[in-house]
Amino acid sequence: MVVNSDKKLESVLHIKSEIMRAAGEYLREQGFVEILPVILSPVTDPLHHETYAGTVDYYGRPYTLTKSMILHKQIALRTVPRIFAFSPNVRMEPEARAPLRRYLAEFVQLDLEVRDASRDEIMAIGEGLFVAVVRAVLVTCADELTTLGRVLTVPEIPFARIPYQNATEQYGEHYDDQLSSSLFAPAWLIDFPRAVREFYDREDPTRPGVLLDMDLIYPEGYGEALSGGEREHTLPRILRRLKQDGIPPERFSAYLRFVKEGLPASAGFGIGIERLTRYICGLDHIMEARLFAKVPGAVDAL
Ligand code: ASN
């Protein structure tokens, strides 16, 4: 047997395990039920940005690997009012994104959704979750943080809220990195325009074209942590949004069957576990945050 005595990697894996444990514990305390993830389905998140489709021949039909569980989360809420899943996602991003150091073709997001919740309520859950995870790591992984040379602080709640329009006015179209580098604590980016997000994020009835959604941005240049928002859940509004995005409704017929029967109103988000691990451990590259990491474009990964 060959023992791999990589203290840094071992510390990261300990911390990552604690992050998942503490996150699950916090959500259970908040009344959430953990469900198991979906890997294969006729539908997945269309994603606004370009990714190559992971398609599998499923008894002669094209099924897709999950890019996010958003559509399944909405359907699961018909049965249980608060759910979460550690959900593996496959997003084969263009190779050009590799230098950003925060993309993996295979990653896990902690995806959660709450029936009848508002964006404010779901942001409060996000803040509570983040603080609970940082506190737990500080208490149980002090030695590992020392090995990594990482100094972590518990941020104050509530986090700052920055409207998307302000961020782009200040930093331009590629605001992410500059905004993140300018922050000393996590901050919310809110109110994305309809044109830059997916059809399922709810349009504000009082501000057409503006969505009731949000991202969480890490400080110190670590970039985007999570995306989420309130959801569209009625058939006419979903059909209109698909049309505006130029997506043929037939592509989502398996999902639309459930929409026709009725979906609950909801809000939720998904937070990337490797990105959270990268931030908490202070890692230069996301590939250091998981075993068997697959960086966009690199085809020799295990
Ligand atoms: N999981 C995210 C959400 O709940 C969607 C995503 O990852 N694109 O909104």
Coordinates of C-alpha atoms and ligand atoms in Angstrom, one line a residue:
M1 CA 0.0 0.0 0.0
V2 CA 1.2 3.5 -0.8
V3 CA 0.3 6.0 1.9
N4 CA -0.2 9.5 0.5
S5 CA 1.0 11.7 3.4
D6 CA -0.3 15.0 2.0
K7 CA -1.2 16.9 5.2
K8 CA -2.7 19.8 3.3
L9 CA -5.1 17.6 1.4
E10 CA -6.0 15.6 4.5
S11 CA -6.8 18.9 6.4
V12 CA -9.0 20.0 3.5
L13 CA -10.9 16.7 3.4
H14 CA -11.5 16.9 7.2
I15 CA -12.8 20.4 6.9
K16 CA -15.0 19.5 4.0
S17 CA -16.5 16.6 5.9
E18 CA -17.2 19.0 8.8
I19 CA -18.8 21.5 6.5
M20 CA -21.3 18.9 5.2
R21 CA -22.0 17.6 8.7
A22 CA -22.6 21.1 10.2
A23 CA -24.7 22.2 7.2
G24 CA -26.9 19.1 7.5
E25 CA -27.3 19.5 11.2
Y26 CA -28.3 23.2 10.8
L27 CA -30.9 22.4 8.2
R28 CA -32.4 19.6 10.2
E29 CA -32.7 21.9 13.1
Q30 CA -34.6 24.3 10.8
G31 CA -37.1 21.5 9.9
F32 CA -35.6 20.4 6.6
V33 CA -35.7 16.9 5.3
E34 CA -32.8 15.5 3.3
I35 CA -33.7 13.9 0.0
L36 CA -31.4 11.9 -2.3
P37 CA -30.2 13.6 -5.4
V38 CA -31.3 12.9 -9.0
I39 CA -28.6 12.1 -11.5
L40 CA -30.5 11.2 -14.7
S41 CA -33.6 12.8 -16.0
P42 CA -35.2 13.9 -19.3
V43 CA -35.0 17.5 -17.9
T44 CA -32.4 19.5 -16.1
D45 CA -31.6 23.2 -15.4
P46 CA -31.2 24.9 -18.8
L47 CA -28.5 27.2 -17.3
H48 CA -28.1 30.6 -18.8
H49 CA -24.4 30.2 -19.5
E50 CA -23.1 27.8 -22.0
T51 CA -22.2 24.2 -20.9
Y52 CA -21.9 21.1 -23.0
A53 CA -24.8 18.7 -22.5
G54 CA -24.1 15.4 -20.7
T55 CA -26.5 13.2 -22.5
V56 CA -27.0 9.5 -21.9
D57 CA -28.9 7.0 -24.0
Y58 CA -31.6 5.8 -21.6
Y59 CA -33.4 2.9 -23.2
G60 CA -33.3 4.7 -26.5
R61 CA -34.2 8.2 -25.1
P62 CA -31.9 11.1 -24.5
Y63 CA -31.6 11.6 -20.7
T64 CA -29.4 14.2 -19.3
L65 CA -27.0 14.4 -16.3
T66 CA -28.1 16.8 -13.7
K67 CA -26.8 20.4 -14.0
S68 CA -28.9 21.4 -11.0
M69 CA -31.9 19.9 -9.3
I70 CA -34.0 23.0 -9.4
L71 CA -36.9 21.5 -11.3
H72 CA -37.0 18.4 -9.2
K73 CA -36.8 20.5 -6.0
Q74 CA -40.0 22.3 -7.0
I75 CA -41.8 18.9 -7.6
A76 CA -40.4 17.4 -4.3
L77 CA -42.0 20.3 -2.4
R78 CA -45.4 18.9 -3.3
T79 CA -44.7 16.2 -0.7
V80 CA -42.4 17.8 1.9
P81 CA -42.3 21.6 2.7
R82 CA -38.6 22.0 3.3
I83 CA -36.0 19.9 1.5
F84 CA -32.3 19.7 0.9
A85 CA -30.0 17.4 -1.0
F86 CA -26.2 17.1 -1.5
S87 CA -26.6 17.0 -5.3
P88 CA -23.9 16.0 -7.7
N89 CA -23.9 18.3 -10.8
V90 CA -22.1 17.7 -14.1
R91 CA -21.5 20.9 -16.0
M92 CA -18.9 20.6 -18.8
E93 CA -17.9 24.2 -18.9
P94 CA -16.0 25.6 -21.9
E95 CA -12.2 25.3 -21.4
A96 CA -11.9 29.1 -21.5
R97 CA -13.3 29.2 -17.9
A98 CA -10.5 27.0 -16.5
P99 CA -8.2 30.0 -15.7
L100 CA -10.9 31.4 -13.3
R101 CA -9.9 28.7 -10.9
R102 CA -13.5 28.1 -9.5
Y103 CA -15.0 25.7 -12.0
L104 CA -15.2 21.9 -11.9
A105 CA -17.0 19.8 -14.5
E106 CA -18.2 17.6 -11.7
F107 CA -19.1 19.1 -8.3
V108 CA -21.7 18.9 -5.5
Q109 CA -24.1 21.6 -4.5
L110 CA -26.1 21.7 -1.3
D111 CA -29.5 22.4 -2.9
L112 CA -32.4 23.5 -0.8
E113 CA -36.0 24.7 -1.3
V114 CA -38.8 25.9 1.0
R115 CA -42.5 26.0 0.2
D116 CA -44.2 29.4 0.3
A117 CA -40.9 31.1 1.3
S118 CA -40.0 34.7 0.3
R119 CA -36.5 35.7 -0.9
D120 CA -35.9 37.4 2.5
E121 CA -36.7 34.2 4.4
I122 CA -34.4 32.1 2.2
M123 CA -31.6 34.7 2.5
A124 CA -31.9 34.5 6.3
I125 CA -31.6 30.7 6.0
G126 CA -28.5 31.2 3.8
E127 CA -26.9 33.5 6.4
G128 CA -27.7 31.2 9.3
L129 CA -26.3 28.2 7.4
F130 CA -23.1 30.0 6.5
V131 CA -22.5 31.2 10.0
A132 CA -23.3 27.8 11.5
V133 CA -20.8 26.2 9.2
V134 CA -18.0 28.7 9.8
R135 CA -18.5 28.4 13.6
A136 CA -18.5 24.6 13.5
V137 CA -15.2 24.5 11.5
L138 CA -13.6 27.0 13.9
V139 CA -14.5 24.8 16.9
T140 CA -13.8 21.4 15.5
C141 CA -11.1 22.0 12.8
A142 CA -8.7 24.5 14.5
D143 CA -5.7 22.3 13.9
E144 CA -6.6 21.8 10.2
L145 CA -7.0 25.6 9.8
T146 CA -3.6 26.1 11.3
T147 CA -2.0 23.5 9.0
L148 CA -3.6 25.5 6.1
G149 CA -2.5 28.8 7.5
R150 CA -6.1 30.0 7.2
V151 CA -7.5 32.7 9.5
L152 CA -11.3 32.7 9.4
T153 CA -13.8 35.0 11.0
V154 CA -17.6 34.7 11.6
P155 CA -19.3 37.4 9.6
E156 CA -22.0 39.6 11.0
I157 CA -25.6 39.0 10.0
P158 CA -27.4 40.4 8.0
F159 CA -24.9 40.5 5.1
A160 CA -24.9 43.6 2.9
R161 CA -27.2 43.6 -0.2
I162 CA -26.0 45.0 -3.5
P163 CA -28.4 45.5 -6.4
Y164 CA -27.1 43.9 -9.7
Q165 CA -27.4 47.3 -11.4
N166 CA -25.1 49.0 -8.9
A167 CA -22.5 46.2 -9.2
T168 CA -22.4 46.5 -13.0
E169 CA -22.4 50.3 -13.0
Q170 CA -19.4 50.2 -10.7
Y171 CA -17.4 47.2 -12.1
G172 CA -18.8 46.6 -15.6
E173 CA -20.2 43.4 -17.2
H174 CA -17.5 41.2 -15.6
Y175 CA -18.1 42.5 -12.1
D176 CA -17.7 39.2 -10.2
D177 CA -14.0 39.1 -9.5
Q178 CA -13.6 42.8 -8.8
L179 CA -16.7 42.9 -6.5
S180 CA -15.5 39.8 -4.7
S181 CA -12.0 41.2 -4.2
S182 CA -13.4 44.4 -2.8
L183 CA -15.4 42.7 -0.1
F184 CA -14.3 41.8 3.5
A185 CA -17.4 39.8 4.3
P186 CA -19.9 37.8 2.2
A187 CA -22.5 40.0 0.5
W188 CA -25.7 39.4 -1.5
L189 CA -26.1 40.4 -5.0
I190 CA -29.8 40.9 -5.7
D191 CA -32.3 41.8 -8.4
F192 CA -30.7 40.3 -11.6
P193 CA -32.4 41.3 -14.9
R194 CA -34.5 38.7 -16.5
A195 CA -32.3 38.4 -19.5
V196 CA -29.3 37.1 -17.6
R197 CA -31.0 34.3 -15.6
E198 CA -33.0 31.2 -16.1
F199 CA -36.8 31.0 -16.6
Y200 CA -37.6 29.6 -13.1
D201 CA -36.4 32.6 -11.1
R202 CA -39.5 34.7 -10.3
E203 CA -40.0 38.1 -12.0
D204 CA -41.0 40.8 -9.5
P205 CA -44.7 41.6 -10.2
T206 CA -44.1 45.2 -9.3
R207 CA -40.8 45.6 -11.3
P208 CA -41.1 43.9 -14.7
G209 CA -37.8 42.6 -16.0
V210 CA -36.3 42.4 -12.5
L211 CA -36.1 39.0 -10.7
L212 CA -36.6 38.2 -7.1
D213 CA -33.3 36.3 -7.0
M214 CA -29.9 36.5 -5.5
D215 CA -26.3 35.3 -5.5
L216 CA -24.0 35.2 -2.5
I217 CA -20.5 36.6 -3.2
Y218 CA -17.5 35.5 -1.1
P219 CA -15.0 38.2 0.0
E220 CA -11.2 38.1 -0.8
G221 CA -11.8 37.4 -4.5
Y222 CA -13.2 33.9 -4.1
G223 CA -16.2 34.8 -6.3
E224 CA -19.7 33.5 -6.4
A225 CA -20.9 31.1 -3.6
L226 CA -24.6 30.4 -4.3
S227 CA -27.5 31.3 -6.6
G228 CA -31.2 31.2 -5.8
G229 CA -34.4 33.1 -5.5
E230 CA -38.2 32.9 -5.5
R231 CA -39.6 30.7 -8.2
E232 CA -42.1 30.9 -11.0
H233 CA -44.6 28.1 -10.4
T234 CA -47.7 28.7 -12.5
L235 CA -48.1 27.4 -16.0
P236 CA -48.9 30.7 -17.9
R237 CA -45.9 32.5 -16.3
I238 CA -43.5 29.6 -16.9
L239 CA -44.7 29.2 -20.6
R240 CA -44.2 33.0 -21.1
R241 CA -40.7 32.8 -19.6
L242 CA -39.7 29.8 -21.8
K243 CA -40.9 31.7 -24.8
Q244 CA -39.0 34.9 -23.9
D245 CA -35.9 32.7 -23.6
G246 CA -36.5 31.0 -26.9
I247 CA -36.9 27.5 -25.3
P248 CA -39.4 25.2 -27.0
P249 CA -41.8 24.0 -24.2
E250 CA -41.6 20.4 -25.6
R251 CA -38.1 20.3 -24.2
F252 CA -39.5 20.6 -20.7
S253 CA -42.7 18.5 -21.2
A254 CA -41.8 16.0 -18.4
Y255 CA -41.6 19.0 -16.0
L256 CA -44.6 20.9 -17.4
R257 CA -46.8 17.9 -16.7
F258 CA -46.2 18.6 -13.0
V259 CA -46.6 22.3 -13.4
K260 CA -50.1 21.7 -14.9
E261 CA -51.1 19.6 -11.9
G262 CA -49.8 22.4 -9.6
L263 CA -46.5 23.3 -8.0
P264 CA -46.3 25.2 -4.7
A265 CA -44.8 28.7 -4.5
S266 CA -41.2 28.4 -3.2
A267 CA -37.8 29.9 -2.8
G268 CA -34.5 28.2 -2.4
F269 CA -30.8 28.2 -3.4
G270 CA -27.9 25.9 -4.1
I271 CA -24.4 26.4 -2.6
G272 CA -21.4 24.8 -4.1
I273 CA -19.6 22.5 -1.6
E274 CA -16.2 22.7 -3.3
R275 CA -16.4 26.5 -3.5
L276 CA -17.4 26.7 0.1
T277 CA -14.5 24.4 1.0
R278 CA -12.2 26.5 -1.1
Y279 CA -13.2 29.7 0.7
I280 CA -13.1 28.2 4.2
C281 CA -9.7 26.6 3.6
G282 CA -8.4 29.6 1.7
L283 CA -7.3 27.5 -1.3
D284 CA -5.9 29.0 -4.5
H285 CA -7.7 26.6 -6.9
I286 CA -11.0 24.8 -6.5
M287 CA -9.3 21.6 -7.7
E288 CA -7.6 21.5 -4.3
A289 CA -11.1 21.2 -2.7
R290 CA -12.0 17.7 -3.9
L291 CA -10.5 14.4 -4.8
F292 CA -10.7 13.3 -8.5
A293 CA -11.2 17.0 -9.5
K294 CA -12.1 17.6 -13.1
V295 CA -11.0 21.0 -14.4
P296 CA -12.9 22.3 -17.5
G297 CA -11.2 20.9 -20.6
A298 CA -8.7 18.6 -18.9
V299 CA -9.5 15.1 -20.1
D300 CA -7.0 13.0 -18.2
A301 CA -8.9 13.1 -14.9
L302 CA -9.8 10.0 -13.0
Ligands
ASN1 N1 -29.5 25.5 -7.5 C1 -29.7 26.8 -8.0 C2 -31.0 27.3 -7.4 O1 -31.6 26.7 -6.6 C3 -29.7 26.8 -9.4 C4 -28.4 26.6 -10.1 O2 -27.5 26.0 -9.5 N2 -28.2 27.1 -11.3 O3 -31.5 28.3 -7.9

